[in-house]
PDB file of C-alpha atoms in Angstrom:
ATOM      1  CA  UNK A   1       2.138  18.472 -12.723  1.00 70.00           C
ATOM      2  CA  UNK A   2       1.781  16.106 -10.097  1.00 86.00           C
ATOM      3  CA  UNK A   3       3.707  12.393 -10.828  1.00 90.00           C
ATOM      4  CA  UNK A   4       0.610  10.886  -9.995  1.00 91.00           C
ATOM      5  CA  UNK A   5      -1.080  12.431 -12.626  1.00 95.00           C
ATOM      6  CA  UNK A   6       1.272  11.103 -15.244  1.00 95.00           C
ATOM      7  CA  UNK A   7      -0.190   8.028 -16.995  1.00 96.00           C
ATOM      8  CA  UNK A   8       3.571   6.300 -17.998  1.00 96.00           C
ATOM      9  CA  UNK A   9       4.230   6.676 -14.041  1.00 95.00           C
ATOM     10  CA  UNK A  10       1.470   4.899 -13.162  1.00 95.00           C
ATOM     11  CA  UNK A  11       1.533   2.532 -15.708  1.00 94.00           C
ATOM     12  CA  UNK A  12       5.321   1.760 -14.422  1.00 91.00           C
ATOM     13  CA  UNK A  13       4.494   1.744 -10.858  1.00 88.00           C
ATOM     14  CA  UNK A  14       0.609  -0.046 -10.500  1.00 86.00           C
ATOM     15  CA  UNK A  15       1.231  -2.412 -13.494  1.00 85.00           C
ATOM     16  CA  UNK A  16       5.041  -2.803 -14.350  1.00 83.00           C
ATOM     17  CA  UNK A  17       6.576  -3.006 -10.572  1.00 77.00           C
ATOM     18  CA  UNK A  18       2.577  -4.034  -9.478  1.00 75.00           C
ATOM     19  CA  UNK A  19       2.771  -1.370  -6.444  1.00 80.00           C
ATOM     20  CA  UNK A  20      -0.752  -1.021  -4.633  1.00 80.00           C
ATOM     21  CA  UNK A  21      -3.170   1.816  -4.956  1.00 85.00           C
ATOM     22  CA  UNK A  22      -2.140   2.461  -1.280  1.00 82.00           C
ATOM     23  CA  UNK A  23       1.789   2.288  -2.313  1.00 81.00           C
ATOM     24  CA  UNK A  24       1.568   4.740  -4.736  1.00 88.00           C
ATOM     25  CA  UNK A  25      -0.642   7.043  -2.588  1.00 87.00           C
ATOM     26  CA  UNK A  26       2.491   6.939  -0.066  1.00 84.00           C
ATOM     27  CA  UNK A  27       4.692   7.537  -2.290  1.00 87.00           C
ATOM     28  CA  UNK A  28       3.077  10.983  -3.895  1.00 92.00           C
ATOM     29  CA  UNK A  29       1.514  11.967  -0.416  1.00 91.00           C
ATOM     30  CA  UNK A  30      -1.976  11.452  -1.630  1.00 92.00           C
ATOM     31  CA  UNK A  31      -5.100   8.280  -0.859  1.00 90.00           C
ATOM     32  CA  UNK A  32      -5.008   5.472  -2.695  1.00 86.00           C
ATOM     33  CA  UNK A  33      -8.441   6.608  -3.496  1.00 89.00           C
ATOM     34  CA  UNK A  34      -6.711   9.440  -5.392  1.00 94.00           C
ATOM     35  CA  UNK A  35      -4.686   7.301  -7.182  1.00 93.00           C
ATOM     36  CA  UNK A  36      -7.656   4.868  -8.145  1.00 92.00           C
ATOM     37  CA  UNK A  37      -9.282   7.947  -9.412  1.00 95.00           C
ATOM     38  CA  UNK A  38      -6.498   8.876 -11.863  1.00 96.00           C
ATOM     39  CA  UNK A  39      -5.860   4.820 -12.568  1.00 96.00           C
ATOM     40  CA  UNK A  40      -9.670   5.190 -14.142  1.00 95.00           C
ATOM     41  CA  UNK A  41      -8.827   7.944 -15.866  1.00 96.00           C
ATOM     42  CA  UNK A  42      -6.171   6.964 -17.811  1.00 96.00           C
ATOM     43  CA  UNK A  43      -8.060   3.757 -18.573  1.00 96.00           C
ATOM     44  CA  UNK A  44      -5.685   1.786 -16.623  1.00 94.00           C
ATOM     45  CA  UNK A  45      -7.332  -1.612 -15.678  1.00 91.00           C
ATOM     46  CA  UNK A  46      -7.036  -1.953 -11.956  1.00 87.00           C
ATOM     47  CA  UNK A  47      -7.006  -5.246 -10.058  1.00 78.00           C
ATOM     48  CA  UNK A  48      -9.655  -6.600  -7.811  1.00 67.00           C
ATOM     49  CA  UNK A  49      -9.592  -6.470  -4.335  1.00 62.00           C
ATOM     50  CA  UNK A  50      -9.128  -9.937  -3.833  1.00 55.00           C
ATOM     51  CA  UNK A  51      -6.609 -10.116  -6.657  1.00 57.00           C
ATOM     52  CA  UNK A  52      -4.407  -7.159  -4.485  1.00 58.00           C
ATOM     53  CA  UNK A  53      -4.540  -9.018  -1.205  1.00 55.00           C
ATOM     54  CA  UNK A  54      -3.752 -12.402  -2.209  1.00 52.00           C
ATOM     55  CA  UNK A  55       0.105 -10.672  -2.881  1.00 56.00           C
ATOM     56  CA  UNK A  56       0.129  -9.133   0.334  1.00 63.00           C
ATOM     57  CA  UNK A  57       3.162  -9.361   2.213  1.00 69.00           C
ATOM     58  CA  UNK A  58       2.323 -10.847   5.821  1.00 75.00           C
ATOM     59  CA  UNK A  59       6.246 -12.039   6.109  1.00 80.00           C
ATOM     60  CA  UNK A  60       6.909  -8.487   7.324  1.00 84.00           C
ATOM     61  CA  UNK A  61       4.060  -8.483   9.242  1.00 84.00           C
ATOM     62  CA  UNK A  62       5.286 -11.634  11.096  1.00 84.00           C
ATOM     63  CA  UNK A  63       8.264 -10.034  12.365  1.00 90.00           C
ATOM     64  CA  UNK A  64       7.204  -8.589  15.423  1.00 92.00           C
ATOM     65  CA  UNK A  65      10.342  -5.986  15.277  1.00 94.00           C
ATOM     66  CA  UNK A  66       9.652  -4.978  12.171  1.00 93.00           C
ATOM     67  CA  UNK A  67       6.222  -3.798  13.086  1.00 92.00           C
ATOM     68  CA  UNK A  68       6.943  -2.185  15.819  1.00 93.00           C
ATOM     69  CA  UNK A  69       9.181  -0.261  14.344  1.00 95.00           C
ATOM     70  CA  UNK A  70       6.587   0.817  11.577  1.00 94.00           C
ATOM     71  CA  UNK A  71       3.469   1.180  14.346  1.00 93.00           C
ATOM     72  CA  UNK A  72       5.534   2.534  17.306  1.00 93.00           C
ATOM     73  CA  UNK A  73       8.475   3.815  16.331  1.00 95.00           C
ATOM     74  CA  UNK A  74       7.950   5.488  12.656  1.00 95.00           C
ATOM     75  CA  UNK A  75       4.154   6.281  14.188  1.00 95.00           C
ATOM     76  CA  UNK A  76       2.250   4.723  10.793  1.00 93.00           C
ATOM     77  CA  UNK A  77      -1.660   3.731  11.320  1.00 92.00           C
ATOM     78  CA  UNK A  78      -2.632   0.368  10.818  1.00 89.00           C
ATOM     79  CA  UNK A  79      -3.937   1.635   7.019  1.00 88.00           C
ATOM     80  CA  UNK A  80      -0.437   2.681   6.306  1.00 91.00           C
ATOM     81  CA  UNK A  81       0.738  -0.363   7.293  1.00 91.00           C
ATOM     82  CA  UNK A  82      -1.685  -2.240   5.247  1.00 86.00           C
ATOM     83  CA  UNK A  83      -1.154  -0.537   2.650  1.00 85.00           C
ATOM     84  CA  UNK A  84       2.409  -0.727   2.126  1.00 85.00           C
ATOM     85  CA  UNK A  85       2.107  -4.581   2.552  1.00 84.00           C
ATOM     86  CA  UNK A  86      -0.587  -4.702  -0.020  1.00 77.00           C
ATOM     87  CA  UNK A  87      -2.878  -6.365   2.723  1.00 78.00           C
ATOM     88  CA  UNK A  88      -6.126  -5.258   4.679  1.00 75.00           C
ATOM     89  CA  UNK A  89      -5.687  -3.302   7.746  1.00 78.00           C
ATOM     90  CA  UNK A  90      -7.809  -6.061   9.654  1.00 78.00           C
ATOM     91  CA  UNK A  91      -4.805  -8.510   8.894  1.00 81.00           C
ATOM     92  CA  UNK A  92      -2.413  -5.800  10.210  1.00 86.00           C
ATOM     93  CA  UNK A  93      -4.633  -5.396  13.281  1.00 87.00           C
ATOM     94  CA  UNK A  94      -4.582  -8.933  13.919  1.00 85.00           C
ATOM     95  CA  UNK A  95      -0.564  -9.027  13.723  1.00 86.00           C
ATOM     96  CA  UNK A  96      -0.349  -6.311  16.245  1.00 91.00           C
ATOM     97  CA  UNK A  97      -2.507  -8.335  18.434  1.00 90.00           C
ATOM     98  CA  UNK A  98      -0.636 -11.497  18.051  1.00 87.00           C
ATOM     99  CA  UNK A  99       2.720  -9.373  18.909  1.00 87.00           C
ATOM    100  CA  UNK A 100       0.809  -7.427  22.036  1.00 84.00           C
TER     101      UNK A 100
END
């Protein structure tokens, strides 16, 4: 069986280290829409949109280096990005704008 589908797993990852749908997703190779899916099943209460983004991680973002490195250089879309920053790929977007 999958990790994913493993309720203590997700229970450690989504609420005990508070990883995003999208984090998790990464980390098994699947969407976060996947791991929402299973996050239902188990009865796991998920957080709100709003709730996820407001601990998004723009710091990283900021570093124009660092993104590079993720967009150009490791080749990860803008929804990768966002995702492992807990963010919105709009605010990713704009980053990469503000870095040209």
């Amino acid at each position: 069986m999958s990790e994913y589908k493993d309720k203590e797993t997700l229970k450690r990852l989504y609420v005990g280290k508070e990883l995003s749908m999208g984090a998790i997703g990464d980390r098994f190779g699947v969407t976060s829409g996947t791991i929402g899916t299973w996050l239902d099943k188990f009865g796991i209460e998920t957080r709100s949109r709003s709730e996820a983004l407001s601990d998004g991680d723009t710091e990283k973002l900021a570093d124009p280096d660092w993104l590079q490195q993720q967009y150009v250089e490791q080749r990860k879309s803008a929804v990768q990005i966002a995702n492992s920053c807990n963010v919105d790929n709009s605010t990713v977007y704009s980053w990469l704008r503000k870095h040209e």
